[in-house]
Tab-separated table of C-alpha atoms in Angstrom:
chain	number	residue	atom	x	y	z
A	1	MET	CA	-11.787	-1.279	21.786
A	2	ILE	CA	-7.546	-2.508	21.287
A	3	ALA	CA	-9.320	-5.520	21.923
A	4	ARG	CA	-12.556	-6.008	20.071
A	5	ILE	CA	-10.222	-4.421	16.913
A	6	PHE	CA	-7.035	-6.875	17.639
A	7	GLY	CA	-8.778	-10.071	19.028
A	8	LEU	CA	-9.507	-12.088	15.969
A	9	SER	CA	-5.688	-11.030	14.473
A	10	ILE	CA	-4.114	-12.221	17.336
A	11	VAL	CA	-6.388	-15.202	17.893
A	12	ILE	CA	-5.462	-16.068	13.343
A	13	SER	CA	-1.438	-15.495	14.036
A	14	ILE	CA	-1.601	-18.184	17.179
A	15	ALA	CA	-3.503	-20.171	14.994
A	16	ALA	CA	-0.691	-19.594	11.700
A	17	LEU	CA	1.913	-20.369	14.236
A	18	VAL	CA	0.483	-23.540	14.462
A	19	VAL	CA	0.301	-24.803	11.308
A	20	ALA	CA	3.139	-23.465	10.683
A	21	PHE	CA	4.648	-25.446	13.584
A	22	VAL	CA	3.095	-28.901	12.602
A	23	TYR	CA	4.059	-28.348	9.209
A	24	GLN	CA	7.732	-27.626	9.414
A	25	SER	CA	8.588	-27.962	13.252
A	26	TRP	CA	10.475	-24.937	15.081
A	27	THR	CA	11.524	-23.432	11.475
A	28	GLY	CA	8.522	-24.009	10.603
A	29	LEU	CA	7.124	-21.266	13.120
A	30	ALA	CA	10.510	-19.299	13.234
A	31	LEU	CA	10.448	-17.663	9.715
A	32	CYS	CA	6.203	-17.649	10.468
A	33	ALA	CA	6.819	-14.865	13.085
A	34	ILE	CA	9.989	-13.673	11.203
A	35	LEU	CA	7.894	-12.354	8.544
A	36	GLY	CA	4.977	-11.857	9.978
A	37	ILE	CA	6.712	-9.287	12.066
A	38	LEU	CA	8.591	-7.263	8.896
A	39	GLU	CA	5.299	-7.132	7.663
A	40	ILE	CA	3.695	-5.093	10.687
A	41	SER	CA	6.888	-3.584	11.360
A	42	LEU	CA	7.466	-2.591	7.553
A	43	SER	CA	3.104	-2.048	6.285
A	44	PHE	CA	2.599	1.326	8.598
A	45	ASP	CA	2.665	3.414	6.477
A	46	ASN	CA	-0.035	0.840	3.355
A	47	ALA	CA	-1.924	1.500	7.390
A	48	VAL	CA	-1.809	5.033	7.226
A	49	ILE	CA	-3.243	4.919	3.863
A	50	ASN	CA	-6.017	3.116	4.088
A	51	ALA	CA	-7.385	4.892	6.976
A	52	THR	CA	-7.452	7.471	5.551
A	53	ILE	CA	-8.944	5.689	2.503
A	54	LEU	CA	-11.706	3.595	5.217
A	55	GLU	CA	-12.415	6.682	7.152
A	56	ARG	CA	-14.627	7.447	3.448
A	57	MET	CA	-16.362	4.486	3.165
A	58	SER	CA	-19.178	3.178	5.176
A	59	GLU	CA	-19.303	1.220	7.480
A	60	PHE	CA	-20.430	-1.696	5.348
A	61	TRP	CA	-17.420	-1.657	2.651
A	62	GLN	CA	-15.438	-1.539	6.488
A	63	LYS	CA	-16.847	-4.436	6.748
A	64	MET	CA	-16.084	-6.125	2.984
A	65	PHE	CA	-12.430	-4.407	3.323
A	66	LEU	CA	-11.877	-6.530	7.263
A	67	THR	CA	-14.056	-9.803	5.230
A	68	VAL	CA	-13.690	-10.139	1.437
A	69	GLY	CA	-10.213	-7.909	2.053
A	70	VAL	CA	-8.507	-10.375	3.705
A	71	LEU	CA	-9.184	-12.538	2.125
A	72	ILE	CA	-8.375	-11.518	-0.822
A	73	ALA	CA	-4.966	-9.930	0.635
A	74	VAL	CA	-3.906	-13.164	2.278
A	75	PHE	CA	-4.906	-16.056	-0.008
A	76	GLY	CA	-5.139	-13.423	-3.401
A	77	MET	CA	-1.367	-11.389	-2.660
A	78	ARG	CA	0.805	-13.470	-0.645
A	79	LEU	CA	-0.227	-17.133	-2.207
A	80	LEU	CA	-2.228	-16.634	-5.215
A	81	PHE	CA	0.328	-13.953	-6.444
A	82	PRO	CA	3.545	-15.213	-6.658
A	83	LEU	CA	1.703	-19.025	-8.406
A	84	ALA	CA	0.496	-16.712	-11.599
A	85	ILE	CA	3.285	-14.816	-12.108
A	86	VAL	CA	5.146	-17.666	-12.226
A	87	TRP	CA	1.966	-19.628	-14.625
A	88	VAL	CA	2.262	-16.994	-16.371
A	89	THR	CA	6.220	-16.133	-16.810
A	90	ALA	CA	7.193	-19.186	-17.331
A	91	GLY	CA	4.229	-20.437	-18.840
A	92	LEU	CA	3.458	-23.820	-16.626
A	93	ASN	CA	0.050	-23.942	-15.260
A	94	PRO	CA	-1.238	-23.656	-11.615
A	95	VAL	CA	-1.205	-27.231	-10.049
A	96	GLU	CA	2.234	-27.417	-12.196
A	97	ALA	CA	3.942	-23.597	-10.427
A	98	PHE	CA	2.163	-25.375	-7.440
A	99	ARG	CA	3.568	-28.485	-8.002
A	100	LEU	CA	7.593	-26.480	-8.155
A	101	ALA	CA	7.200	-24.151	-5.399
A	102	MET	CA	6.981	-27.090	-2.684
A	103	ASN	CA	9.680	-29.355	-4.541
A	104	PRO	CA	12.283	-26.397	-4.614
A	105	PRO	CA	16.153	-28.028	-5.939
A	106	ALA	CA	18.330	-29.231	-3.622
A	107	GLY	CA	20.394	-27.603	-1.294
A	108	GLY	CA	18.716	-24.093	-2.145
A	109	ALA	CA	20.204	-24.103	-6.077
A	110	GLU	CA	18.681	-21.587	-9.144
A	111	ALA	CA	17.755	-24.607	-11.120
A	112	PHE	CA	17.476	-28.018	-11.545
A	113	ALA	CA	19.188	-31.022	-13.056
A	114	ASP	CA	17.837	-30.637	-16.179
A	115	GLY	CA	18.537	-27.001	-16.081
A	116	SER	CA	14.809	-25.790	-15.601
A	117	PRO	CA	14.374	-23.035	-12.854
A	118	SER	CA	13.708	-22.980	-9.035
A	119	TYR	CA	10.017	-22.171	-8.067
A	120	GLU	CA	12.290	-18.682	-6.289
A	121	THR	CA	14.800	-17.512	-9.659
A	122	ILE	CA	11.146	-17.584	-12.005
A	123	LEU	CA	10.113	-15.044	-9.488
A	124	HIS	CA	13.256	-12.726	-9.718
A	125	GLU	CA	13.672	-12.979	-12.590
A	126	ALA	CA	10.086	-11.344	-13.234
A	127	HIS	CA	10.546	-8.266	-10.369
A	128	PRO	CA	11.496	-5.810	-13.067
A	129	GLN	CA	7.514	-6.128	-14.329
A	130	ILE	CA	6.229	-6.485	-11.257
A	131	ALA	CA	8.312	-3.377	-9.699
A	132	ALA	CA	7.006	-1.219	-13.041
A	133	PHE	CA	3.903	-1.460	-12.038
A	134	GLY	CA	3.434	-1.818	-8.127
A	135	GLY	CA	6.519	1.440	-8.401
A	136	MET	CA	3.778	3.887	-11.301
A	137	PHE	CA	1.036	3.410	-9.258
A	138	LEU	CA	2.176	4.574	-5.877
A	139	LEU	CA	3.906	7.430	-7.777
A	140	LEU	CA	0.645	8.532	-9.660
A	141	LEU	CA	-0.805	8.064	-5.703
A	142	PHE	CA	2.018	10.442	-4.285
A	143	LEU	CA	2.438	13.070	-6.961
A	144	ASN	CA	-1.553	12.890	-6.950
A	145	PHE	CA	-0.984	14.124	-2.726
A	146	VAL	CA	1.773	16.649	-3.248
A	147	LEU	CA	0.635	18.536	-6.656
A	148	THR	CA	-2.651	19.349	-4.199
A	149	ASP	CA	-3.330	21.941	-2.056
A	150	HIS	CA	-4.004	21.376	1.679
A	151	GLU	CA	-5.029	23.553	4.466
A	152	ASN	CA	-2.361	21.771	6.465
A	153	THR	CA	1.365	21.213	5.095
A	154	TRP	CA	4.073	19.424	7.004
A	155	LEU	CA	7.276	20.059	4.507
A	156	SER	CA	5.660	23.313	3.688
A	157	TRP	CA	9.346	24.863	1.887
A	158	LEU	CA	8.749	21.544	-0.385
A	159	GLU	CA	4.962	20.673	-0.646
A	160	ARG	CA	3.607	24.539	-1.086
A	161	PRO	CA	5.632	25.329	-4.662
A	162	LEU	CA	4.823	21.587	-5.242
A	163	ALA	CA	0.512	22.409	-5.239
A	164	ALA	CA	2.046	25.552	-6.831
A	165	ILE	CA	3.103	23.450	-10.558
A	166	GLY	CA	0.603	21.324	-9.431
A	167	ARG	CA	-2.365	23.750	-11.162
A	168	VAL	CA	-1.196	22.663	-14.238
A	169	ASP	CA	-3.871	20.220	-15.195
A	170	GLN	CA	-2.769	16.244	-16.272
A	171	LEU	CA	0.985	16.982	-14.604
A	172	SER	CA	0.743	14.205	-12.024
A	173	VAL	CA	1.032	11.979	-15.279
A	174	ALA	CA	3.113	13.888	-17.864
A	175	ILE	CA	6.323	13.545	-14.444
A	176	ALA	CA	5.109	9.944	-14.017
A	177	ALA	CA	5.228	8.655	-17.153
A	178	THR	CA	8.942	10.873	-18.541
A	179	SER	CA	9.516	8.977	-15.033
A	180	LEU	CA	8.952	5.582	-16.552
A	181	VAL	CA	11.111	6.648	-19.843
A	182	LEU	CA	14.264	6.532	-18.108
A	183	VAL	CA	13.763	3.857	-16.392
A	184	ALA	CA	13.070	1.981	-19.466
A	185	GLU	CA	15.883	3.758	-20.743
A	186	PHE	CA	18.631	3.776	-18.252
A	187	LEU	CA	17.301	1.095	-15.821
A	188	ALA	CA	16.019	-2.226	-17.704
A	189	ASP	CA	18.131	-3.909	-19.239
A	190	ASP	CA	17.659	-4.822	-23.605
A	191	THR	CA	15.329	-8.008	-22.484
A	192	HIS	CA	13.760	-6.734	-20.037
A	193	ARG	CA	12.926	-3.088	-21.882
A	194	SER	CA	9.828	-3.557	-23.711
A	195	THR	CA	7.654	-5.294	-20.857
A	196	ILE	CA	8.988	-2.632	-18.537
A	197	LEU	CA	7.480	0.023	-19.899
A	198	ILE	CA	4.768	-2.495	-20.923
A	199	ALA	CA	4.414	-3.139	-16.801
A	200	GLY	CA	4.302	0.891	-16.094
A	201	ILE	CA	1.635	1.926	-18.446
A	202	LEU	CA	-1.064	-1.375	-17.402
A	203	GLY	CA	1.144	1.088	-13.564
A	204	MET	CA	-0.256	4.057	-14.432
A	205	VAL	CA	-3.275	2.750	-16.198
A	206	THR	CA	-5.196	0.812	-13.194
A	207	TYR	CA	-3.968	4.450	-11.401
A	208	ILE	CA	-5.991	6.675	-13.699
A	209	VAL	CA	-9.265	4.052	-13.918
A	210	VAL	CA	-9.852	3.020	-10.635
A	211	ASP	CA	-9.166	5.910	-9.018
A	212	GLY	CA	-11.034	8.004	-11.311
A	213	LEU	CA	-14.055	6.320	-11.343
A	214	SER	CA	-14.291	5.947	-7.849
A	215	SER	CA	-14.417	10.241	-7.642
A	216	LEU	CA	-17.291	10.262	-10.324
A	217	PHE	CA	-19.831	7.574	-8.033
A	218	GLN	CA	-17.895	10.139	-5.377
A	219	ARG	CA	-19.288	12.724	-6.214
A	220	GLU	CA	-22.759	11.248	-7.449
A	221	GLN	CA	-24.079	10.751	-4.073
A	222	PRO	CA	-27.198	11.329	-4.164
A	223	GLY	CA	-28.629	13.897	-1.164
A	224	VAL	CA	-24.970	15.224	-1.535
A	225	ASP	CA	-24.619	19.233	-0.745
A	226	HIS	CA	-21.321	19.761	-2.616
A	227	SER	CA	-21.485	23.640	-2.675
A	228	GLU	CA	-20.257	23.101	1.262
A	229	GLU	CA	-17.005	20.998	-0.133
A	230	SER	CA	-14.129	23.185	-0.797
A	231	ASP	CA	-13.255	20.265	-3.157
A	232	THR	CA	-13.978	16.685	-4.187
A	233	ALA	CA	-12.251	13.876	-2.010
A	234	SER	CA	-10.149	11.769	-4.652
A	235	ALA	CA	-8.959	7.835	-3.896
A	236	ASP	CA	-6.021	8.646	-2.780
A	237	GLY	CA	-7.636	12.095	-0.309
A	238	SER	CA	-5.138	14.115	-1.853
A	239	ALA	CA	-8.122	17.242	-1.946
A	240	GLN	CA	-8.972	18.170	2.042
A	241	ARG	CA	-11.449	20.477	3.160
A	242	ALA	CA	-10.829	22.444	5.874
A	243	SER	CA	-13.049	20.094	8.205
A	244	GLY	CA	-11.879	16.699	6.987
A	245	PRO	CA	-14.533	14.338	5.450
A	246	SER	CA	-17.737	14.699	6.693
A	247	ALA	CA	-20.541	12.019	7.587
A	248	VAL	CA	-22.893	12.997	4.929
A	249	THR	CA	-19.902	11.864	1.996
A	250	LYS	CA	-19.143	8.457	2.583
A	251	ALA	CA	-19.158	6.102	0.020
A	252	ALA	CA	-22.070	4.004	-0.979
A	253	GLY	CA	-23.059	1.724	-3.002
A	254	ARG	CA	-21.201	2.559	-6.126
A	255	ALA	CA	-18.646	4.760	-5.286
A	256	GLY	CA	-18.056	2.499	-1.776
A	257	PHE	CA	-17.205	-0.038	-4.143
A	258	PHE	CA	-14.338	1.670	-6.661
A	259	LEU	CA	-12.387	2.563	-3.203
A	260	PHE	CA	-12.403	-1.463	-2.215
A	261	LEU	CA	-10.893	-1.655	-5.445
A	262	TYR	CA	-8.674	1.049	-5.281
A	263	LEU	CA	-8.360	0.060	-1.530
A	264	GLU	CA	-6.744	-3.571	-2.700
A	265	VAL	CA	-5.177	-2.254	-5.677
A	266	LEU	CA	-3.257	-0.294	-3.337
A	267	ASP	CA	-2.483	-3.073	-1.112
A	268	ALA	CA	-1.074	-4.744	-4.002
A	269	SER	CA	1.430	-2.375	-4.650
A	270	PHE	CA	2.553	-2.256	-1.068
A	271	SER	CA	2.537	-6.089	-0.977
A	272	PHE	CA	4.965	-6.332	-4.187
A	273	ASP	CA	7.993	-5.734	-3.096
A	274	GLY	CA	7.432	-7.714	0.297
A	275	VAL	CA	6.225	-10.935	-1.535
A	276	VAL	CA	9.555	-11.094	-3.536
A	277	GLY	CA	11.391	-10.227	-0.782
A	278	ALA	CA	9.875	-12.730	1.320
A	279	PHE	CA	11.952	-15.599	-0.690
A	280	ALA	CA	15.182	-13.853	1.166
A	281	ILE	CA	13.809	-15.803	4.135
A	282	THR	CA	12.309	-18.727	2.476
A	283	ALA	CA	10.624	-20.463	-0.779
A	284	ASP	CA	7.693	-22.390	1.079
A	285	PRO	CA	4.647	-20.595	-0.159
A	286	ILE	CA	3.108	-21.939	3.317
A	287	ILE	CA	5.312	-20.567	5.199
A	288	ILE	CA	5.358	-16.880	3.080
A	289	ALA	CA	1.444	-16.400	3.270
A	290	LEU	CA	0.898	-17.936	6.698
A	291	GLY	CA	2.912	-14.939	8.441
A	292	LEU	CA	2.836	-12.382	6.315
A	293	GLY	CA	-0.901	-13.190	5.175
A	294	PHE	CA	-2.782	-14.936	8.374
A	295	ILE	CA	-0.050	-12.680	10.700
A	296	GLY	CA	1.337	-9.268	8.814
A	297	ALA	CA	-2.074	-8.631	6.450
A	298	MET	CA	-4.269	-9.423	9.750
A	299	PHE	CA	-2.984	-6.518	11.647
A	300	VAL	CA	-2.413	-4.237	9.165
A	301	ARG	CA	-6.054	-3.978	8.840
A	302	SER	CA	-6.183	-4.296	12.751
A	303	ILE	CA	-3.573	-1.090	12.415
A	304	THR	CA	-6.136	0.700	9.938
A	305	ILE	CA	-9.198	0.135	11.610
A	306	PHE	CA	-7.316	0.995	14.906
A	307	LEU	CA	-6.617	4.510	13.206
A	308	VAL	CA	-10.167	4.987	11.732
A	309	ARG	CA	-11.606	3.811	15.517
A	310	GLN	CA	-9.451	6.707	17.183
A	311	GLY	CA	-9.270	9.194	14.870
A	312	THR	CA	-6.366	8.752	15.160
A	313	LEU	CA	-5.336	10.741	11.019
A	314	ALA	CA	-7.712	13.812	12.869
A	315	GLU	CA	-4.982	14.372	15.670
A	316	TYR	CA	-1.874	13.694	14.402
A	317	ARG	CA	-2.688	15.904	10.989
A	318	TYR	CA	0.898	15.422	9.363
A	319	LEU	CA	0.303	11.529	9.317
A	320	GLU	CA	-0.476	11.430	5.994
A	321	HIS	CA	2.325	13.819	4.886
A	322	GLY	CA	4.381	11.284	6.657
A	323	ALA	CA	2.178	8.120	4.974
A	324	HIS	CA	2.411	9.935	1.895
A	325	TRP	CA	6.094	10.778	1.735
A	326	ALA	CA	6.585	6.875	2.723
A	327	ILE	CA	4.838	6.045	-0.522
A	328	GLY	CA	7.246	8.262	-2.612
A	329	ALA	CA	10.237	7.051	-1.476
A	330	LEU	CA	8.930	3.406	-1.528
A	331	ALA	CA	7.725	3.943	-5.543
A	332	VAL	CA	11.558	5.035	-6.219
A	333	ILE	CA	12.576	1.830	-4.496
A	334	LEU	CA	10.281	0.021	-6.800
A	335	LEU	CA	11.887	1.876	-10.489
A	336	LEU	CA	15.665	1.288	-8.637
A	337	SER	CA	14.577	-2.593	-7.453
A	338	VAL	CA	15.041	-2.627	-11.612
A	339	LYS	CA	18.191	-2.777	-11.700
A	340	VAL	CA	20.156	-2.499	-7.899
A	341	GLU	CA	18.790	-4.901	-5.828
A	342	ILE	CA	17.275	-3.171	-2.242
A	343	ASN	CA	17.258	-4.987	0.614
A	344	GLU	CA	13.429	-4.835	2.157
A	345	VAL	CA	14.316	-3.602	5.200
A	346	VAL	CA	15.267	-0.446	4.127
A	347	THR	CA	12.510	-0.044	1.758
A	348	GLY	CA	10.370	-0.367	5.214
A	349	LEU	CA	12.483	1.460	7.872
A	350	VAL	CA	12.434	4.461	4.849
A	351	GLY	CA	8.602	4.277	5.554
A	352	VAL	CA	9.316	3.965	9.190
A	353	ALA	CA	12.025	7.332	8.837
A	354	PHE	CA	8.585	9.745	7.658
A	355	ILE	CA	5.707	8.320	9.420
A	356	GLY	CA	7.531	8.554	13.148
A	357	ALA	CA	8.853	12.286	12.421
A	358	ALA	CA	5.886	13.401	10.319
A	359	LEU	CA	4.817	11.570	13.550
A	360	ILE	CA	7.037	13.888	15.863
A	361	SER	CA	6.154	17.003	13.792
A	362	SER	CA	2.323	16.404	14.854
A	363	ILE	CA	3.002	15.921	18.721
A	364	GLY	CA	4.841	19.532	18.932
A	365	ALA	CA	2.114	21.179	15.941
A	366	ASN	CA	-0.336	20.098	19.281
A	367	ARG	CA	1.712	20.759	22.253
A	368	ARG	CA	2.493	25.121	20.109
A	369	ASP	CA	-0.996	24.976	19.906
A	370	ARG	CA	-2.599	23.911	22.948
A	371	ALA	CA	-0.192	26.780	24.562
A	372	ASN	CA	-1.287	29.364	22.561
A	373	GLY	CA	-5.135	28.185	23.377
A	374	VAL	CA	-6.346	26.601	19.749
A	375	THR	CA	-8.890	24.348	20.149
A	376	GLU	CA	-8.792	21.722	18.442
A	377	ASP	CA	-10.827	22.482	16.222
A	378	ALA	CA	-8.867	25.250	14.908
A	379	ALA	CA	-6.061	24.197	14.794
A	380	VAL	CA	-7.329	21.848	11.611
A	381	SER	CA	-7.674	24.676	9.737
A	382	VAL	CA	-4.991	26.759	10.026
A	383	PRO	CA	-2.739	27.066	7.513
A	384	ARG	CA	0.998	25.517	8.635
């Protein structure tokens, strides 16, 4: 199974390294490898969240995630997205933006001799808007999880009180909107305040619309007996049944499409900071696309499929909780980065810490269950 899941990623990664070597010799190969390793090591929380959504999708939409979704992740987010930012913010057409990317100023300067900004400079200047959009999208995802009651809790001392106050309707939206106003007021400078507000509102609207549509079409799936469910699962997996998603609730048709769309927007939100942060290593868009996309994004998808096929989320019950707390941390870091520059390695290590702690807690809980003679199925429904 491992060879089948990771085989294509390995082949494509080798091909990407060969292309990087042909393109920029040993320097290109080294930079490509570094970017790929960083993307893989810092995106495990992304893979866990993807897996929670993917396991509710039909086999057809899982295959779409691995084919069309890969193309969107590799070419859309890692190559075209930075070019689109330069295109929009600098008023350049796509061809001119690509030419600017491929011809940086000599000596790594921030501007050309005529004073015009470099490709890297334009991207960094657009970071506040990018961070506001991605931060608000991820913040709503986190809030909708922690403000929902769950059969199992990880940080019970905190998650249970949050679930209790989460009964207030639309509380997550109210908290997110208040956070955006505070960020715009106290972290944004005068030149970026309005654009940060607009970008943040768009991030919230995007989450609400895509999450709402995917949940709506899941409820409308024919042949599904919702009377047996304690709650309807939303696109972020915040509402859980005692036994987890069953086969009959796997989304198909329109529901599958909107879950797929939700998954791609979610992946994009995770990618924003990494794509911009990659310019601290290299400003070459080809190397970035090869390292982050062809190596990093491919392996993240393979890890996602591995988690689904192996039933890892069911076996390690707190992984989903840890991943959502990592998302909450990433959302806060993105919003703080509107004013404070935070190294992407720090961002990734915070996520790894939450995932690692959740994994250790899950292993400990499983050992206690085995020692007490609790079966695996019964353990899932026992409140923690």
